[in-house]
XYZ file of N, CA and C in Angstrom:
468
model
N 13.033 -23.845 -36.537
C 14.391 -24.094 -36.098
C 14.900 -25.402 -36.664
N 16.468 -25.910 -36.434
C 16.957 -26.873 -37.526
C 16.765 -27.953 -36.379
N 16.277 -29.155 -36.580
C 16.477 -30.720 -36.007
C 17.268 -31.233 -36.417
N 17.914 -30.949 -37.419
C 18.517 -31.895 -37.822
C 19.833 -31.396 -38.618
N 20.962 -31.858 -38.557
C 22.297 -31.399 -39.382
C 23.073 -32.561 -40.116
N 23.843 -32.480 -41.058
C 24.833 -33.294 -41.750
C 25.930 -33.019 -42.355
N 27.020 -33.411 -42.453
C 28.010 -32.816 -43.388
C 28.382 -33.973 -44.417
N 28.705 -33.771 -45.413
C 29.226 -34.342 -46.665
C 30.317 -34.998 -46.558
N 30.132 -36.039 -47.303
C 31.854 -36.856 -46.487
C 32.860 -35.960 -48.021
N 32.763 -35.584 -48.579
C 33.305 -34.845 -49.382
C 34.176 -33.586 -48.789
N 33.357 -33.527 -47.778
C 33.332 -31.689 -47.197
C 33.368 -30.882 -47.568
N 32.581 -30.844 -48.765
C 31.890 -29.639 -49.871
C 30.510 -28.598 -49.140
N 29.913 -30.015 -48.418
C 28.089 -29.038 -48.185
C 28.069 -29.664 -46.669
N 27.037 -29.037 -46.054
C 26.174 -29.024 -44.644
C 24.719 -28.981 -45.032
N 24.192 -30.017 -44.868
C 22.626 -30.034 -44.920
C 22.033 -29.977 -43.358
N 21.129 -29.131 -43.155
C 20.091 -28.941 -42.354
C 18.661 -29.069 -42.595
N 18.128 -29.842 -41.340
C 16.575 -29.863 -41.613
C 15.790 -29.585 -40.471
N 14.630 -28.604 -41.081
C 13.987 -27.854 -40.396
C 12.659 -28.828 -39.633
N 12.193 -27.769 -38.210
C 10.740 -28.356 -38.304
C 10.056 -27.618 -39.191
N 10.108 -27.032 -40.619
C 8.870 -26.437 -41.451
C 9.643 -27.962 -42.394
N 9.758 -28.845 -42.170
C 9.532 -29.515 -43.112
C 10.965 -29.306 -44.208
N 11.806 -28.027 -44.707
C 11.758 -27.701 -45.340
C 13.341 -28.071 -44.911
N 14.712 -28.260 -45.827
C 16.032 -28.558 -46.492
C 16.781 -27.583 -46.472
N 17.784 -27.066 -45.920
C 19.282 -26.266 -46.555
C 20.134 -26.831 -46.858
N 20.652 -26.782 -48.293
C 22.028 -27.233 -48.218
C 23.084 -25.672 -48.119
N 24.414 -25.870 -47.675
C 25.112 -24.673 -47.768
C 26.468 -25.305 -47.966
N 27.133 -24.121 -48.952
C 28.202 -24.358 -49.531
C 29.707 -24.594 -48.212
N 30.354 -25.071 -47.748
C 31.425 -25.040 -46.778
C 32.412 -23.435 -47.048
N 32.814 -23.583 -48.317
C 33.772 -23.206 -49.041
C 33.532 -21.451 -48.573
N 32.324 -21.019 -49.023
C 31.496 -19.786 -49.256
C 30.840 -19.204 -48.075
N 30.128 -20.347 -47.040
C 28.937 -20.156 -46.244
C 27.492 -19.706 -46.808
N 27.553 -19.976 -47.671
C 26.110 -19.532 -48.570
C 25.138 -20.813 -48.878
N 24.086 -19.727 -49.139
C 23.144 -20.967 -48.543
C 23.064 -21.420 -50.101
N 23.062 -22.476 -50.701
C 22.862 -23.057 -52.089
C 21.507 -23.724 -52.801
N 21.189 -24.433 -51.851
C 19.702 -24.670 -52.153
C 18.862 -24.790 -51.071
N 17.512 -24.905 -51.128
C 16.812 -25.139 -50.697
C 15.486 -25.818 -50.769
N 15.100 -26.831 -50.071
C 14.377 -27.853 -50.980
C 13.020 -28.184 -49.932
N 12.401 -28.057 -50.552
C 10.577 -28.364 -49.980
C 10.385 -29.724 -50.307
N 9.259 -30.568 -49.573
C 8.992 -31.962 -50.056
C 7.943 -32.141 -48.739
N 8.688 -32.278 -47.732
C 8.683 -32.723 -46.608
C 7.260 -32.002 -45.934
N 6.186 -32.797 -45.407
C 4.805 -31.685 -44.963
C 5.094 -31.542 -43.577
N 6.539 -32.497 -42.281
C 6.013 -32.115 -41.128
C 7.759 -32.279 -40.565
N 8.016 -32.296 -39.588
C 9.672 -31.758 -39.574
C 10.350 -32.667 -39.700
N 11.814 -32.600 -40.105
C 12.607 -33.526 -40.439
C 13.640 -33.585 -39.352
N 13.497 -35.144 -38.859
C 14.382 -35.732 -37.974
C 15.601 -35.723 -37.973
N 15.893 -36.065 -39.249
C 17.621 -36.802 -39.658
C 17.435 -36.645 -41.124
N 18.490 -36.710 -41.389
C 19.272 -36.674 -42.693
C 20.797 -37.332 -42.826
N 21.035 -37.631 -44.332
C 22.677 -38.100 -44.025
C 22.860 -38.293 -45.523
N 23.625 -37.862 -46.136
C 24.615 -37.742 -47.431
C 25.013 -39.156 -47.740
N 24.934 -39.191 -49.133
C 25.337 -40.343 -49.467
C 27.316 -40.737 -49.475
N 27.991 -41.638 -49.030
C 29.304 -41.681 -49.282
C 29.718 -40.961 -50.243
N 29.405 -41.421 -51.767
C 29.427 -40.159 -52.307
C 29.276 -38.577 -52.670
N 28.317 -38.208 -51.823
C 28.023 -37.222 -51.195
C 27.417 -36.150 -52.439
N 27.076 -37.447 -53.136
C 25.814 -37.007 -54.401
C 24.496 -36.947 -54.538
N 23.984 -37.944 -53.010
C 22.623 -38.165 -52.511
C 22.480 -37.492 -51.204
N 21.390 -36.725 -50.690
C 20.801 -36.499 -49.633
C 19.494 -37.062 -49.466
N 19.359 -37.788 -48.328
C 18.368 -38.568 -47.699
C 18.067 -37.988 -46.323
N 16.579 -37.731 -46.773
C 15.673 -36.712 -45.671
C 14.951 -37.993 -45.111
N 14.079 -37.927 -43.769
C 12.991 -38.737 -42.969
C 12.345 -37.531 -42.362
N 11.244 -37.961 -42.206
C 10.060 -36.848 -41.546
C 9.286 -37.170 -40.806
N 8.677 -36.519 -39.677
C 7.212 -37.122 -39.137
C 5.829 -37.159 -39.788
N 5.940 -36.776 -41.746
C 5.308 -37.501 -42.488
C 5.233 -38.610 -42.642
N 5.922 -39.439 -42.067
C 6.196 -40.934 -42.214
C 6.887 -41.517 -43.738
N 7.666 -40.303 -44.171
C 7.799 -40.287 -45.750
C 9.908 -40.330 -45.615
N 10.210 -40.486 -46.692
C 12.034 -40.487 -46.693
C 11.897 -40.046 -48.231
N 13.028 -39.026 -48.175
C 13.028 -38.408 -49.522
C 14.516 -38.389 -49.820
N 14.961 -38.904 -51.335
C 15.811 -38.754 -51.562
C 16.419 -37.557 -52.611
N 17.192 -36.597 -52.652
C 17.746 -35.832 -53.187
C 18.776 -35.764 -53.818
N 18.744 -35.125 -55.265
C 20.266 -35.456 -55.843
C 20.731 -33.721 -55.493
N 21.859 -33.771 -55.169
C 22.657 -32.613 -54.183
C 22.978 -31.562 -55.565
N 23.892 -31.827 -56.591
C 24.304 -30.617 -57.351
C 22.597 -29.924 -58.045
N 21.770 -31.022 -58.001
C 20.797 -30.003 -59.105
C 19.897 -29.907 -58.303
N 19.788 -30.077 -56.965
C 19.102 -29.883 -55.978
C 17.463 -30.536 -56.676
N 17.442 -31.989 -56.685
C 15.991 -31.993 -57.629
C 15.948 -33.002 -56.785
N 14.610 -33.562 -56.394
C 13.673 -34.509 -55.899
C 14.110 -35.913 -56.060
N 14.101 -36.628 -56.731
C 14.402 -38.183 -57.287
C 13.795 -39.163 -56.409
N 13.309 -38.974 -55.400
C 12.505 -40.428 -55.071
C 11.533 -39.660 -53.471
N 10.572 -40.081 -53.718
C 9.809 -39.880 -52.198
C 9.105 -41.720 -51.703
N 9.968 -42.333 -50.270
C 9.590 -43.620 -50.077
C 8.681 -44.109 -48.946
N 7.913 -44.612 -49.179
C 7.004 -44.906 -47.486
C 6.948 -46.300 -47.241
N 6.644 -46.480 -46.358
C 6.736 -47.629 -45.672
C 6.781 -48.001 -44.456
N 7.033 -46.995 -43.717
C 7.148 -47.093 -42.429
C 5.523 -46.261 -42.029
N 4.818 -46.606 -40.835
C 3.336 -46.376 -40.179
C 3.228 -45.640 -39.433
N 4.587 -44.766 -39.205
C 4.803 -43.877 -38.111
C 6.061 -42.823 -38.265
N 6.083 -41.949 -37.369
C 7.271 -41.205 -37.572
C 8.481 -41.631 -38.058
N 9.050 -41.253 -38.917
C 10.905 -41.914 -39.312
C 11.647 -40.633 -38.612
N 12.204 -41.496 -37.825
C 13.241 -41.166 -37.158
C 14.595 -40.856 -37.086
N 15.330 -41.680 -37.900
C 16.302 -41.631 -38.482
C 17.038 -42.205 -39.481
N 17.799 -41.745 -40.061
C 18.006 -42.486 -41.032
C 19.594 -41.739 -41.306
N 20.358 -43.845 -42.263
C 22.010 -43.996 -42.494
C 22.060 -43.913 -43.566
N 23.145 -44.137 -44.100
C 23.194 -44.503 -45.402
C 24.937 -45.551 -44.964
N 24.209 -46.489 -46.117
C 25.720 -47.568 -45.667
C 26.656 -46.932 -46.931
N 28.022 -47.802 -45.927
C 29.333 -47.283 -46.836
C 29.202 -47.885 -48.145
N 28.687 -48.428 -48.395
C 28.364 -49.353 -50.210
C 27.862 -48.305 -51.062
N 27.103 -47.305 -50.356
C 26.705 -46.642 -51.232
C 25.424 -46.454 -52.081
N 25.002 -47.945 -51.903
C 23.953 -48.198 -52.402
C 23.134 -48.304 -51.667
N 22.661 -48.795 -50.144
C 21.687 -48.854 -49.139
C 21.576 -48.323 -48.043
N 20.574 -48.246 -47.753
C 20.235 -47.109 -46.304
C 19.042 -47.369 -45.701
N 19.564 -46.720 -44.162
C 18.602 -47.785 -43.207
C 17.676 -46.571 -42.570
N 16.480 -47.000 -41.980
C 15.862 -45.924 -41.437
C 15.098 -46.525 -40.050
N 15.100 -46.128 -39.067
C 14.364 -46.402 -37.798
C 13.014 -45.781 -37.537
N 11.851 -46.146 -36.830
C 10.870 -45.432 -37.036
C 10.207 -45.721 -35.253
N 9.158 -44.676 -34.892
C 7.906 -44.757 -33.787
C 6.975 -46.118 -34.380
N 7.063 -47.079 -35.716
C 6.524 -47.681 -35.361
C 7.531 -49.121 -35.350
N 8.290 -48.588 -34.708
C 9.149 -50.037 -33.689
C 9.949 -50.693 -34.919
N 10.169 -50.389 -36.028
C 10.479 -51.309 -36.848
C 11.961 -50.191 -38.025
N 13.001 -51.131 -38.248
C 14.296 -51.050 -38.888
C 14.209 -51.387 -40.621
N 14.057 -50.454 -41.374
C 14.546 -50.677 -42.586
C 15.454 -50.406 -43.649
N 15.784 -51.899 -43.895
C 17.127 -51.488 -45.238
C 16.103 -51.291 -46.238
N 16.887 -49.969 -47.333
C 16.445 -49.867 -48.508
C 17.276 -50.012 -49.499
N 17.299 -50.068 -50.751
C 17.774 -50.082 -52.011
C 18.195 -48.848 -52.233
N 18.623 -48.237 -52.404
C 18.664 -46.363 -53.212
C 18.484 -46.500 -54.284
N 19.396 -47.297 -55.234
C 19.109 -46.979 -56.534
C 17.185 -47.802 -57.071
N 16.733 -48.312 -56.170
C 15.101 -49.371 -56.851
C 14.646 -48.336 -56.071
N 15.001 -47.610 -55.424
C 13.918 -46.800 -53.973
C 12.821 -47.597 -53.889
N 13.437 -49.022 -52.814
C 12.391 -49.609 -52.190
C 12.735 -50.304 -51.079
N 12.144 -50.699 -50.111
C 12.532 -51.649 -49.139
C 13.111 -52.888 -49.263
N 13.788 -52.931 -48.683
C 14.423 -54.660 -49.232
C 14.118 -55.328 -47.923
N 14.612 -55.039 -46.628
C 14.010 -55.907 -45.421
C 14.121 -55.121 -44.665
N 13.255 -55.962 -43.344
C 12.406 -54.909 -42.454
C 12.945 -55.722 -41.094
N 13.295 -55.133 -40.526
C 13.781 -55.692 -38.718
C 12.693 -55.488 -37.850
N 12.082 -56.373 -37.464
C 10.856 -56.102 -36.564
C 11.126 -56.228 -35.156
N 12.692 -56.238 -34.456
C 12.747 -56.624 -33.253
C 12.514 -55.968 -31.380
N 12.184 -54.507 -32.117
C 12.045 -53.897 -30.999
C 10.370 -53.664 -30.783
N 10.180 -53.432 -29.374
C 8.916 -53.389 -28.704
C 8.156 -51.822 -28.560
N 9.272 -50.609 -29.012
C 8.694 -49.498 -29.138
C 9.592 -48.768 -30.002
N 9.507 -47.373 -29.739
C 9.539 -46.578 -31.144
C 11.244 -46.214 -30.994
N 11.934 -46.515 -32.338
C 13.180 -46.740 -32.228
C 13.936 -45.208 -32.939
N 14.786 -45.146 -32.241
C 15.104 -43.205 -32.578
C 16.579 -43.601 -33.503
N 17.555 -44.608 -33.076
C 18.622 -44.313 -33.782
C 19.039 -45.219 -34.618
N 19.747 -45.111 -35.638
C 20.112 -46.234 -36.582
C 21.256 -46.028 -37.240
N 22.875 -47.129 -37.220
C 23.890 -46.473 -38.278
C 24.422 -47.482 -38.498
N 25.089 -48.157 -39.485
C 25.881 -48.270 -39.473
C 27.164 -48.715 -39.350
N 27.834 -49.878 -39.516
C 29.434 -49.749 -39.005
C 30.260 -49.080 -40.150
N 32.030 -49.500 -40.301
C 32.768 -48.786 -41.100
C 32.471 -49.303 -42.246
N 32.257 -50.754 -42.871
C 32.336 -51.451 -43.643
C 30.753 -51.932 -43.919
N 29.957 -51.497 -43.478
C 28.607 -51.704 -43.608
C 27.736 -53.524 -43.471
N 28.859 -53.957 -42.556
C 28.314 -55.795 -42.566
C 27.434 -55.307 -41.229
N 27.695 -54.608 -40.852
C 26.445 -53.993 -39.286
C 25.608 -53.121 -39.208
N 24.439 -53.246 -38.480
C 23.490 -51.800 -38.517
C 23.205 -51.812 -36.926
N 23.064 -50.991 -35.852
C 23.008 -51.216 -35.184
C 21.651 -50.339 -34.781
N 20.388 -50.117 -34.016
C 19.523 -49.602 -33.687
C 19.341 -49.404 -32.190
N 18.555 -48.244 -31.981
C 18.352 -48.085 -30.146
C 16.790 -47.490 -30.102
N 16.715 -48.091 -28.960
C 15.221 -48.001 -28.823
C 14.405 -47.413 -27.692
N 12.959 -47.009 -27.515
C 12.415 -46.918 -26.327
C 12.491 -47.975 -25.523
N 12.534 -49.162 -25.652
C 12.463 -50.402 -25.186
C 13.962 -50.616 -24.463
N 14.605 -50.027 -24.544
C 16.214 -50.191 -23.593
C 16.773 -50.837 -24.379
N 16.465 -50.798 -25.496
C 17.625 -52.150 -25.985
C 18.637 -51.620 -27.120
N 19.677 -51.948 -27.225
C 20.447 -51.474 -28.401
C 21.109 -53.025 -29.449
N 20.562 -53.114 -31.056
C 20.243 -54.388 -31.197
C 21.369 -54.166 -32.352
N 22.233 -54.868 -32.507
C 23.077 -55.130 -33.538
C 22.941 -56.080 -34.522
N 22.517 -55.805 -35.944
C 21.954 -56.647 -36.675
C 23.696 -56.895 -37.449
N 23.498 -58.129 -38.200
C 24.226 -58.570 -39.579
C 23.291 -58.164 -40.919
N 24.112 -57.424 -41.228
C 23.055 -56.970 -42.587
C 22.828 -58.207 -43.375
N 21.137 -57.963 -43.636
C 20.787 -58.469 -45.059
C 21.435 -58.420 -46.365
N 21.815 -57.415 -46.706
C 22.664 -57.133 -48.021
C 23.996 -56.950 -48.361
């Protein structure tokens, strides 16, 4: 069954993600299913389209984040770093960075285009489920098992 849904800020596609691990994208226009993409070994939490809505960014309870380029439906980056389930995951309005929350308590910005971590928020005490975001991307805000909801100033 799907955990997870997204729509395209384009409003071209709808991505869904399964617990087999496994990706739909589907056309809006048509309702047809367009691709479908394997990577992922255990179910996927979240997902979210890049502003441009040329990248799809998967998280899994592989502890893995996969990035996807949407028209040729092809692979382009698989990232780890996180020690525990990823939970969720943004993508900022820049376009270029995206954040992911994880079970092991900890917030990361990444690079998209280096696919790598750039900094790591260590401030919560347990496993943190949500992460986004403001309009203009100077904010990320996270929520946690720990009761807390923590509003960072971005690093980047």
């Amino acid at each position: 069954f799907v955990m997870s849904i997204a729509y395209s800020p384009d409003g071209h596609f709808i991505a869904c993600g399964g617990i087999d691990g496994i990706v739909c994208i589907f056309d809006l226009a048509t309702g047809k299913l367009l691709h479908t993409l394997e990577g992922h070994a255990m179910p996927i939490r979240s997902l979210t389209f890049s502003p441009d809505s040329q990248l799809l960014t998967t998280c899994s309870d592989d502890k893995s984040i996969k990035i996807y380029d949407v028209q040729h439906a092809n692979l382009i980056g698989t990232l780890s770093g996180h020690g525990s389930y990823v939970l969720c995951v943004d993508f900022c309005p820049d376009n270029t960075h995206f954040a992911t929350s994880s079970s092991d308590r900890k917030v990361k910005v990444w690079d998209a285009g280096m696919r790598k971590a750039v900094h790591t928020f260590t401030d919560h005490s347990d496993q943190v489920w949500g992460v986004a975001y403001n309009d203009n991307g100077s904010k990320l805000v996270s929520v946690s098992d720990d009761k807390q909801v923590i509003v960072y100033e971005c690093p980047i």
